[in-house]
Coordinates of C-alpha atoms and ligand atoms in Angstrom, one line a residue:
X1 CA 25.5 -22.6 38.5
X2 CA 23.5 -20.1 36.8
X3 CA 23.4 -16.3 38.4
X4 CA 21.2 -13.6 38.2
X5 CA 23.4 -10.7 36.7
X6 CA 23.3 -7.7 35.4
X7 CA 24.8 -5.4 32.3
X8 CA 27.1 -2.7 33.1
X9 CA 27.9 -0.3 30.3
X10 CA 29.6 2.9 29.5
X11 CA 31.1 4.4 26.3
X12 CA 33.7 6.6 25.5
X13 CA 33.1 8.5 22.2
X14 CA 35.6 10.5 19.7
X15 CA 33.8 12.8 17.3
X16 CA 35.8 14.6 14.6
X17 CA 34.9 18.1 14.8
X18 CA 33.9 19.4 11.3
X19 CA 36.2 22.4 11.2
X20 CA 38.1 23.4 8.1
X21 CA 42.0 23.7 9.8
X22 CA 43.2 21.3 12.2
X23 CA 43.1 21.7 16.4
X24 CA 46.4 23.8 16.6
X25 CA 47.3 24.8 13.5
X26 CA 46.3 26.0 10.3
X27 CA 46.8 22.6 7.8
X28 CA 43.7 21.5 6.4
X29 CA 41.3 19.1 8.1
X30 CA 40.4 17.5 5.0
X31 CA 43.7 15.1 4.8
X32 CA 42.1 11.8 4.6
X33 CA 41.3 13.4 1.3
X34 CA 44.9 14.1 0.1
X35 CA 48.1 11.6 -0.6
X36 CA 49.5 11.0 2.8
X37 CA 51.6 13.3 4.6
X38 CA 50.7 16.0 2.7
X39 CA 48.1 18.1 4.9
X40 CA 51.0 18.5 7.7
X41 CA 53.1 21.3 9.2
X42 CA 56.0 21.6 11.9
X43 CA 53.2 22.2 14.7
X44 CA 51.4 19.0 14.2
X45 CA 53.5 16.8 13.4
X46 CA 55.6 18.0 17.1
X47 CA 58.7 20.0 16.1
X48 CA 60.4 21.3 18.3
X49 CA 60.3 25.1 19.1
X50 CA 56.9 25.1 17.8
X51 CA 53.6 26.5 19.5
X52 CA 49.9 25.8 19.5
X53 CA 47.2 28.1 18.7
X54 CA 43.8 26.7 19.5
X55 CA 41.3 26.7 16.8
X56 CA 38.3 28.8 18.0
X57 CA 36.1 26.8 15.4
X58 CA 36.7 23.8 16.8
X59 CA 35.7 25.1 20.3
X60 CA 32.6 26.0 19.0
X61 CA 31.7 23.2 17.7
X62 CA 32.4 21.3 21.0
X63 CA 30.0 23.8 22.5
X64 CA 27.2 23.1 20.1
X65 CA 27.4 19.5 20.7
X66 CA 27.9 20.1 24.7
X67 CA 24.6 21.9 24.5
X68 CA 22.7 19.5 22.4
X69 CA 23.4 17.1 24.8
X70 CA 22.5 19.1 27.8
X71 CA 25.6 19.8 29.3
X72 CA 26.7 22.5 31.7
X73 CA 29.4 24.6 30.0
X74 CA 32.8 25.4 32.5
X75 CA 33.4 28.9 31.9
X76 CA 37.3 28.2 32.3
X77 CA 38.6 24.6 31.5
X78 CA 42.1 24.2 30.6
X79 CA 44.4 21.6 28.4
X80 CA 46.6 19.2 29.2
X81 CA 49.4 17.0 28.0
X82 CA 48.8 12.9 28.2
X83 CA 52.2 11.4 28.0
X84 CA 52.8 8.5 26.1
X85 CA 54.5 6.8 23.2
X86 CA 53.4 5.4 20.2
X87 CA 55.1 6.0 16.9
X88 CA 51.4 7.8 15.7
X89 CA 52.2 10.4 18.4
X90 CA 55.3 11.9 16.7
X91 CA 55.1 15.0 19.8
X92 CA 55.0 12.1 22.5
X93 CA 52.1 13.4 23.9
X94 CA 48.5 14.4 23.0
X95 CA 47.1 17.7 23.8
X96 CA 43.8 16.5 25.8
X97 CA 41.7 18.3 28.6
X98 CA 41.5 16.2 31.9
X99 CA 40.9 17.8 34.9
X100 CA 38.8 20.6 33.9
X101 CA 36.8 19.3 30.5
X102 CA 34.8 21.9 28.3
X103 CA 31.5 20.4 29.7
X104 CA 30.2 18.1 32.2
X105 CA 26.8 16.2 33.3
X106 CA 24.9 16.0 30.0
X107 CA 22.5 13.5 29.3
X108 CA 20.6 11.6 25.9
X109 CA 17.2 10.3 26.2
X110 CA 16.5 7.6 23.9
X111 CA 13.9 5.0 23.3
X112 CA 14.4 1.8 23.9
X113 CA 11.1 -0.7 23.6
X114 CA 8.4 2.5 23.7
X115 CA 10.3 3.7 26.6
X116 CA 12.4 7.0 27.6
X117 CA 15.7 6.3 28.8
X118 CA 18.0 9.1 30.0
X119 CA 21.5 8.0 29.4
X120 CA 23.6 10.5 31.7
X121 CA 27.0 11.8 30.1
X122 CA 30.4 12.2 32.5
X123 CA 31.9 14.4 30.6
X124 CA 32.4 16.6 27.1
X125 CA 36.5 17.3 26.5
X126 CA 38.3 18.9 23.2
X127 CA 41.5 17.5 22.1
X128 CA 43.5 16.3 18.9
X129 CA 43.9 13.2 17.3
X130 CA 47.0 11.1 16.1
X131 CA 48.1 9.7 13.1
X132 CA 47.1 6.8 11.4
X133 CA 49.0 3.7 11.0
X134 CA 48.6 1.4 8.0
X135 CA 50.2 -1.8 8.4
X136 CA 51.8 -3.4 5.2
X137 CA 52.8 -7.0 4.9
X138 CA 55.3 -6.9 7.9
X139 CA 55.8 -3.2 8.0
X140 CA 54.1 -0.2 9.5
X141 CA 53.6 3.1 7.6
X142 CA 52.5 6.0 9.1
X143 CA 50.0 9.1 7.3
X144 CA 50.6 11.9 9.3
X145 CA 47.6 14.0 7.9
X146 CA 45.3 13.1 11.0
X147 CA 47.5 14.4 13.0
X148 CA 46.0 16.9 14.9
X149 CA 42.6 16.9 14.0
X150 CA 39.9 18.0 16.3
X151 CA 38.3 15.9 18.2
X152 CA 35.4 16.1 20.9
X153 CA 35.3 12.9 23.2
X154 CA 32.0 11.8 25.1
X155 CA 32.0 9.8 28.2
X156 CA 28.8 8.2 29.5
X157 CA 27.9 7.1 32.9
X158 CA 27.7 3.2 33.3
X159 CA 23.8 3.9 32.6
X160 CA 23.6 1.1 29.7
X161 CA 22.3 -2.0 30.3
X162 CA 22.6 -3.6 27.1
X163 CA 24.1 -4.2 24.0
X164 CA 20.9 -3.2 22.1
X165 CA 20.9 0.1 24.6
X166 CA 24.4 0.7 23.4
X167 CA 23.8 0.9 19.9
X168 CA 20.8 2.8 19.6
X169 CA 22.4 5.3 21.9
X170 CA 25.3 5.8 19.3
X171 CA 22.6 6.0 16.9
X172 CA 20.8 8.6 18.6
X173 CA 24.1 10.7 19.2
X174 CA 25.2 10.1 15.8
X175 CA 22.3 11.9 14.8
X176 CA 22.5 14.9 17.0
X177 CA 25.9 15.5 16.1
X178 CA 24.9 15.8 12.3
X179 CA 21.6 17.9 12.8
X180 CA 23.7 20.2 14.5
X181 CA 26.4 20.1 12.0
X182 CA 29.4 19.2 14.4
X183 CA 30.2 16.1 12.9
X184 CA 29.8 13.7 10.0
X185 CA 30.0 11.4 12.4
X186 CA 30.7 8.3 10.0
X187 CA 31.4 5.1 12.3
X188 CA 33.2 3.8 8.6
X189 CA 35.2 6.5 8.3
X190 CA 36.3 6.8 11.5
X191 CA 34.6 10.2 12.4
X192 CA 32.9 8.7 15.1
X193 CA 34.5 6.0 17.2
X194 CA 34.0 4.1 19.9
X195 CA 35.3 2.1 22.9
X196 CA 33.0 0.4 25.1
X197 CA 33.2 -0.6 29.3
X198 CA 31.7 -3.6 30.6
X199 CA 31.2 -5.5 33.6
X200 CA 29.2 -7.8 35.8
X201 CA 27.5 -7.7 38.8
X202 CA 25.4 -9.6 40.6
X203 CA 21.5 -8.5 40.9
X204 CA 21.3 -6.5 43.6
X205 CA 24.9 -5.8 44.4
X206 CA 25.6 -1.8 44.2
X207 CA 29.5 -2.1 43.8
X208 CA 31.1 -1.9 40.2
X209 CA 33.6 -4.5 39.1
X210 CA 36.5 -4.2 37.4
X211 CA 35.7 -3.0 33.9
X212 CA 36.6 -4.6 30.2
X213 CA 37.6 -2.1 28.0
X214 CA 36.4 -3.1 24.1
X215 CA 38.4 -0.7 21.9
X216 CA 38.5 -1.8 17.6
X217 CA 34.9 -1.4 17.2
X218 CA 33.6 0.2 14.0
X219 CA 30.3 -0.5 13.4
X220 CA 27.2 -0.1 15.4
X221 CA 26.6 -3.8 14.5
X222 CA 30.3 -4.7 16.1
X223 CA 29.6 -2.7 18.8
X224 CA 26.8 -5.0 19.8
X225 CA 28.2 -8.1 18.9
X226 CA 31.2 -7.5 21.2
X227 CA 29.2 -6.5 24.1
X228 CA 27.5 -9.4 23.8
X229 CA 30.5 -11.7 23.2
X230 CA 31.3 -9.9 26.5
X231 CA 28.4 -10.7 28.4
X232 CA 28.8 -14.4 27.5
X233 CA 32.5 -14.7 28.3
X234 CA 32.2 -12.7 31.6
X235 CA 29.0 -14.6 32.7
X236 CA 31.1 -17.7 32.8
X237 CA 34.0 -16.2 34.5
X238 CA 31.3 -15.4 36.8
X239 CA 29.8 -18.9 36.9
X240 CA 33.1 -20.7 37.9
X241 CA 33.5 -18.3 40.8
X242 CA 36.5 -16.4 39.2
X243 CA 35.4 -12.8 37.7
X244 CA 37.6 -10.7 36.1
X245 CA 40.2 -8.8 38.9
X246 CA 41.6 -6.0 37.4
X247 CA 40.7 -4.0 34.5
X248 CA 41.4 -5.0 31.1
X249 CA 41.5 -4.2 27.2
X250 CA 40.8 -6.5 24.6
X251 CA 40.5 -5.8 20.7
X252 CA 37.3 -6.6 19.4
X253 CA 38.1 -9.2 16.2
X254 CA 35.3 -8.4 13.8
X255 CA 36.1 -11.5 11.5
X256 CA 36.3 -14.7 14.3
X257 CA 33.3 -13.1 16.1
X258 CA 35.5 -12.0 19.3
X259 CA 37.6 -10.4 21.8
X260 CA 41.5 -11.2 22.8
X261 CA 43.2 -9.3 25.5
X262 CA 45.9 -6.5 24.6
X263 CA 46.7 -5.3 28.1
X264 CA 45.7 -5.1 31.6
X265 CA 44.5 -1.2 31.7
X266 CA 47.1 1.3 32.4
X267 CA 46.3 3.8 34.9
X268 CA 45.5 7.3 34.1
X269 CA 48.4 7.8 36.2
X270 CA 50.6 6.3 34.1
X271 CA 50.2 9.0 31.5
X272 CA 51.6 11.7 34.2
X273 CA 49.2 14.8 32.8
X274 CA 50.0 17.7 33.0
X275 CA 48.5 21.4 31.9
X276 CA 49.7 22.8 28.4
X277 CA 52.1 25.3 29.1
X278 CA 52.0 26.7 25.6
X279 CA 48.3 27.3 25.4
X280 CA 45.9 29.5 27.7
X281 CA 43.3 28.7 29.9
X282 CA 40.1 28.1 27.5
X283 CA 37.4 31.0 29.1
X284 CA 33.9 31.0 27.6
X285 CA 32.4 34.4 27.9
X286 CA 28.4 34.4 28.2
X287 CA 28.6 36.5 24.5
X288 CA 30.1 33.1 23.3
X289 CA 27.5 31.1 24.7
X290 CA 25.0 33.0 23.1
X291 CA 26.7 33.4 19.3
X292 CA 27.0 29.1 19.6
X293 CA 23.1 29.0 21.2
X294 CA 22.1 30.7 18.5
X295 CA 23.2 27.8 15.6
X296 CA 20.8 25.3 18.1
X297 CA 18.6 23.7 15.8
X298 CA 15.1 21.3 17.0
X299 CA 17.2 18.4 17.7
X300 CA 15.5 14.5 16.4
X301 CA 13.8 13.4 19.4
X302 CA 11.6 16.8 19.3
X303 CA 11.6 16.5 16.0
X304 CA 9.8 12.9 16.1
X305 CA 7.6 14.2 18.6
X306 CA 6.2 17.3 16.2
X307 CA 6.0 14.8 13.2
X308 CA 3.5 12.5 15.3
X309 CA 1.7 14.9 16.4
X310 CA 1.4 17.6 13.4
X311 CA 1.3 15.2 10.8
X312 CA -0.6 12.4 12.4
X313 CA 2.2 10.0 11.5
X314 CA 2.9 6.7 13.7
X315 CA 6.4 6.2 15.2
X316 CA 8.0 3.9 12.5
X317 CA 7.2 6.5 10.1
X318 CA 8.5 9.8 11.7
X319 CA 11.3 7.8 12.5
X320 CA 12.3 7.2 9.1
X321 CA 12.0 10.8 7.8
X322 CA 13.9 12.1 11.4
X323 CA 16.8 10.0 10.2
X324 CA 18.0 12.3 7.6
X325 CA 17.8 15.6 8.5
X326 CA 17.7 16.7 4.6
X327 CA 14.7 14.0 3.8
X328 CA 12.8 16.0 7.3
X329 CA 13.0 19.7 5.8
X330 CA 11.7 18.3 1.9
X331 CA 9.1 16.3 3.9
X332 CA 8.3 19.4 5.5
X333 CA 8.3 21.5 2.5
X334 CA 6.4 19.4 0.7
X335 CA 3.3 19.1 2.9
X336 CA 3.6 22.5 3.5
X337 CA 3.0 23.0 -0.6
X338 CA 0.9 20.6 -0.4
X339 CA -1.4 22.5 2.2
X340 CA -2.2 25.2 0.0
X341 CA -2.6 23.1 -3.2
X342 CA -5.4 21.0 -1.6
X343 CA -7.4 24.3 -0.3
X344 CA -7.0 26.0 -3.6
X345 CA -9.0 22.7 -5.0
X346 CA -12.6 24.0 -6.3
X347 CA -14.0 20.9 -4.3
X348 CA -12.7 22.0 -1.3
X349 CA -14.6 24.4 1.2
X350 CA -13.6 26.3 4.5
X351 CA -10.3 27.5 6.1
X352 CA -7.4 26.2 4.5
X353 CA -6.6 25.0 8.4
X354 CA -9.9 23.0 8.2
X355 CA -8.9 21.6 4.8
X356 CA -6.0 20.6 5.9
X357 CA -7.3 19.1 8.8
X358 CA -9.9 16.9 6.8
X359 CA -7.4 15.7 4.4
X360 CA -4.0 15.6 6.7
X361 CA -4.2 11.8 6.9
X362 CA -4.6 10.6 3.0
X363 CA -2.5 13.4 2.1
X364 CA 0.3 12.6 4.1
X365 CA -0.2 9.3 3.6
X366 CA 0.4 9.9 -0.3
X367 CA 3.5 12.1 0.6
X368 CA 5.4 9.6 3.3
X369 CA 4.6 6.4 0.4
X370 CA 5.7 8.4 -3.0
X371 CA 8.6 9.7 -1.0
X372 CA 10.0 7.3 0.6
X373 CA 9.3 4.5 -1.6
X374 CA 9.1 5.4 -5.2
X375 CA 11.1 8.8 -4.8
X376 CA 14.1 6.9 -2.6
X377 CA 13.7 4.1 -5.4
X378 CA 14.7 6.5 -8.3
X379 CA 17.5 8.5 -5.8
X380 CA 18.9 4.8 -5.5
X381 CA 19.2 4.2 -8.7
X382 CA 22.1 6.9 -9.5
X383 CA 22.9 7.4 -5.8
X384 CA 21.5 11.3 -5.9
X385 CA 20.7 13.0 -2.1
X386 CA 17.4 14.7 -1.5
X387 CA 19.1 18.0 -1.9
X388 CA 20.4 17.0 -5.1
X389 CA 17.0 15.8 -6.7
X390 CA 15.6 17.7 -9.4
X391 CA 12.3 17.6 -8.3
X392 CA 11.5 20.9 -6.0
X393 CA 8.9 20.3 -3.0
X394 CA 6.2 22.6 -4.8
X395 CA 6.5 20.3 -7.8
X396 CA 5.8 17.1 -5.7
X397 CA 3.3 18.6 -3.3
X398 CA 1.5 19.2 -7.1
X399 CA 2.1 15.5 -8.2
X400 CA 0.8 14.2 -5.3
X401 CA -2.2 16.6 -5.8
X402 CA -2.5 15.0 -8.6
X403 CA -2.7 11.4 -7.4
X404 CA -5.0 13.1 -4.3
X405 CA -7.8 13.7 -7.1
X406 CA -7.4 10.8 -9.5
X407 CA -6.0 12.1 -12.2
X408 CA -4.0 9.7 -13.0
X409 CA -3.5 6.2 -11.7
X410 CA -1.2 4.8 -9.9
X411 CA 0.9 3.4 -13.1
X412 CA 0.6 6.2 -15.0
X413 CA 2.1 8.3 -11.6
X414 CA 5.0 6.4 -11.4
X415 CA 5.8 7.3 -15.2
X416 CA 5.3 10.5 -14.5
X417 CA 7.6 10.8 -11.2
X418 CA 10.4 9.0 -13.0
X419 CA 9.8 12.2 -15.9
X420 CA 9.7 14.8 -13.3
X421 CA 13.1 12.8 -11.5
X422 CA 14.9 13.2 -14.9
X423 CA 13.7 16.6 -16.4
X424 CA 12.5 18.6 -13.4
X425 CA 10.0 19.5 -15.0
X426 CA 6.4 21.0 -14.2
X427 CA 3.9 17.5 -13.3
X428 CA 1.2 18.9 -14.9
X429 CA 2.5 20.2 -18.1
X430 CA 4.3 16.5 -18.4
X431 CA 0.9 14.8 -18.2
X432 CA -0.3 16.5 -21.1
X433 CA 2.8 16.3 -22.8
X434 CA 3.1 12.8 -22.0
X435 CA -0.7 12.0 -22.4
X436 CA -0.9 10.7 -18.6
X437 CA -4.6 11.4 -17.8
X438 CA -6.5 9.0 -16.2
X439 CA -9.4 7.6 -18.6
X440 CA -12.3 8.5 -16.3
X441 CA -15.1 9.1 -18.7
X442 CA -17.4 5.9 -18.9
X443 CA -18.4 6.6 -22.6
X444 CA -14.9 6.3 -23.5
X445 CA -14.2 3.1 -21.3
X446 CA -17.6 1.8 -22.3
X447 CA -16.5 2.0 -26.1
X448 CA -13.0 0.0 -25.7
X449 CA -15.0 -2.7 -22.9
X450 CA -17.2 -3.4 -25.9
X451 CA -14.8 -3.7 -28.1
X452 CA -13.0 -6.4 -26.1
X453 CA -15.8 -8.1 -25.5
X454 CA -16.5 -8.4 -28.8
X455 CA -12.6 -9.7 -29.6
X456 CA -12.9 -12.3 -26.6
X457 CA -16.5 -14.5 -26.7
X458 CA -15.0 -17.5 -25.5
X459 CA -13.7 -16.2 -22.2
X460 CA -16.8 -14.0 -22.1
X461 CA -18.4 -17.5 -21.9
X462 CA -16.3 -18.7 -19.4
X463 CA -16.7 -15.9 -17.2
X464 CA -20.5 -15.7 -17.4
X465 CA -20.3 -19.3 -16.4
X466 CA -18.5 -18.8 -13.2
X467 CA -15.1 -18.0 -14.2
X468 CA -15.0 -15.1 -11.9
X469 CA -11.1 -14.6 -11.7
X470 CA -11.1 -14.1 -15.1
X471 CA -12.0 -10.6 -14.1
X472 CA -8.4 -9.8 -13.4
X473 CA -7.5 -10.9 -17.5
X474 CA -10.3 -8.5 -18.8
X475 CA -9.1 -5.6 -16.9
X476 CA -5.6 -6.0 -17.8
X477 CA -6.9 -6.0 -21.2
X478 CA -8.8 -2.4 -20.6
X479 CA -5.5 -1.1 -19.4
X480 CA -3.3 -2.3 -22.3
X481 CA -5.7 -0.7 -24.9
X482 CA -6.0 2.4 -23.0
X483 CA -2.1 2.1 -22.3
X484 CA -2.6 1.7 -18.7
X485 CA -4.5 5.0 -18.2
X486 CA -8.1 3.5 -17.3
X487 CA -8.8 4.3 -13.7
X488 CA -9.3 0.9 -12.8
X489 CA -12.3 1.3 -10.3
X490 CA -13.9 2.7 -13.1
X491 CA -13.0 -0.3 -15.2
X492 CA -13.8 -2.8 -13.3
X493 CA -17.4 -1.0 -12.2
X494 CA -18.1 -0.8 -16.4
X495 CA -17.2 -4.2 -17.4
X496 CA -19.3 -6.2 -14.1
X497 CA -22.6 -4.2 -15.9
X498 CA -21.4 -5.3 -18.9
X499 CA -20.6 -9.1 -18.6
X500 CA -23.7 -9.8 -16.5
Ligands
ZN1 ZN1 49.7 21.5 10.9
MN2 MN1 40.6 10.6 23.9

């Protein structure tokens, strides 16, 4: 039998929150950094006799992210304890906000297939994490330095049809968490995790199903693989009449390509929550909502938008710069640079704005291809970030100034960028250092054409008889006696007059 059904998603997110101390006390939050068991202290590793003190850091970093993904803010919310046992959980419970989270109803638009989707968020909560157990040959060890790290979980709404949905909304919230700073957000290193819903239904049918719960997934590749392992397994439940009952987990087996079950889903009943008796209701005053407003920064999908329009760039493009917030700013900066290099050009006339204007398309055009192909090229090379480079913006927005007004060609620029990558130094002063400058002036490209003429009759002959491609050999020949700075139109232009 084959049924018309749909894709029911939602996703539950943990975020470590980038603080520099831990959720409720002061050890370090950089101990998957340190030798094991080493960044840990009486409080989080559950003494008894000990107290909590909330880290007001880590609040405010859960109320950046709350607000870059729309969220109203509760002006009290409270924590709680979730009871359960696991030998990660050395207090036997996890401090956790339930009832009254730190935010709720947010939303993320992204775009999938050139359209905006809203994906609406449940809920925004702060709590700490657990240990981390590393399993041995048969035995368990346990590193005690996560213990207590801050952590800011997301819930969607089932909103997400698809595996493909799924991912590029992690994407898309991966990204907001690190313009804003909140988070690394590394899916490797387990800054950003994820455990996914799924279910079933019928076309047409309004009720949810009993819901799959995916946990184990740490990539966004595995995150779509298992939803879609999912959607195949529960579309054949479906198909011999017998859907899945109750809710489940299963572990998500990255290496045989799918899913077992672990457990049929506890209740949230079963972890009998209860509020914190040794922490304080959590009030945010409207002063702290404005101090946290005020670290907002343009978020990607506005970002994207600007690019397109301001730089005249297509989709692809913007999206490749909007992907690292670091490679967006030198972009930036560089055009910026390059904006007053190209009206201070004798040639040019009017406004700089008009300049701008007429050249904005080859320029940036220059700037998006050295950058993020020759310039990435070299940064890959010796793994450097754009904020390590030793080229400034004002130092590229000249080199491609350069390449804007043929003055050199395009062989001679690459030289001369791979220079500038290893010294830092000053494009034009290398060009003269270097000898870089295009070979423009026809008397001088006249003199070596002859010359090779001269050297080569027989392929002269061949070439005036028809042997057009042989153009190609000639040219190559100009370059290597010029050492590659002819400016090839040029060349090619010269030697046509000259062979015919
Ligand atoms: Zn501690
Ligand atoms: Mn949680």
């Amino acid at each position: 039998m084959n049924m018309n059904l749909e894709t029911i998603i939602g996703l539950e997110i943990h975020l470590q929150l980038k603080t520099k101390s831990k959720m409720f006390c002061s050890c370090s939050n950089e101990g998957e950094n340190e030798p094991a068991n080493t960044t840990i202290c009486p409080i989080c590793t559950g003494q008894p006799g000990t107290l909590p003190a909330l880290n007001k850091e880590a609040v405010n970093l859960g109320l950046l992210l709350a607000l870059g993904l729309n969220f109203k803010i509760n002006k009290e919310s409270y924590f709680e304890r979730k009871n359960y046992f696991y030998p990660d959980l050395p207090k036997g419970y996890q401090i956790s906000q339930y009832e009254k989270p730190l935010a709720a109803k947010g939303y993320l638009i992204i775009k999938i297939e050139g359209q905006e989707k809203r994906i609406n968020l449940e809920r925004l909560h702060l709590e700490e994490d657990a240990a981390k157990n590393f399993h041995d040959g048969a035995n368990t060890l346990v590193d005690f330095n996560r213990c207590g790290t801050p952590l800011s979980e997301i819930v969607t709404k089932p909103d997400i049809k698809s595996p493909k949905e799924a991912k590029l909304f992690l994407q898309e919230l991966r990204l907001v968490a690190r313009y804003l700073g909140v988070s690394s957000a590394d899916m490797e290193k387990g800054h950003l995790r994820c455990d996914a819903n799924i279910s079933l239904r019928p076309k047409g049918d309004n009720k949810l199903y009993p819901k799959t719960e995916i946990k184990n997934l740490n990539s966004f590749r595995s995150v779509e693989r298992a939803l879609e392992y999912e959607i195949k397994r529960q579309t054949e439940l479906w198909e011999k009449n017998s859907p899945p009952e109750e809710q489940s987990t299963r572990g998500w087996d990255e290496a045989k390509g799918l899913t077992t079950e672990q457990r049929t889903k506890e209740e949230s009943s079963d972890y009998r929550y209860f509020p914190e008796p040794d922490l304080a209701p959590l009030i945010i005053s409207s002063g702290d909502l404005t101090r946290v407003k005020s670290h907002l920064v343009e978020l990607p999908a506005d970002k994207r938008k600007r690019f397109i329009k301001e730089y005249d760039l297509n989709i692809v493009d913007a999206n490749l710069l909007v992907e690292d917030k670091q490679v967006a700013n030198y972009f930036e900066n560089v055009t910026s640079e390059l904006k007053s290099w190209l009206s201070s050009l004798e040639e040019q006339e009017g406004t700089a704005e008009e300049i701008w204007l007429q050249s904005r398309k080859k320029a940036v055009k220059l700037v998006f291809g050295w950058l993020t192909s020759e310039l990435f090229k070299l940064m890959n090379t010796d793994n450097q970030k754009i904020t390590e480079i030793k080229i400034t913006p004002e130092n590229f927005a000249e080199f491609i100034t350069i390449i804007y007004q043929n003055k050199v060609n395009s062989s001679a620029a690459q030289v001369l960028l791979k220079q500038m990558y290893e010294t830092g130094g000053d494009p034009s002063q290398i060009i003269e250092e270097k000898d870089l400058r295009q070979v423009d002036d026809s008397g001088e490209l006249s003199e070596v054409i002859e010359k090779i003429i001269k050297e080569h009759p027989e392929e002269v002959r061949q070439y005036q008889a028809g042997k057009t491609p042989l153009m190609k050999y000639f040219i190559g020949l100009v370059m290597k006696e010029t050492k590659g700075k002819a400016n090839p139109k040029k060349t090619e232009e010269l030697l046509i007059q000259k062979l015919s």
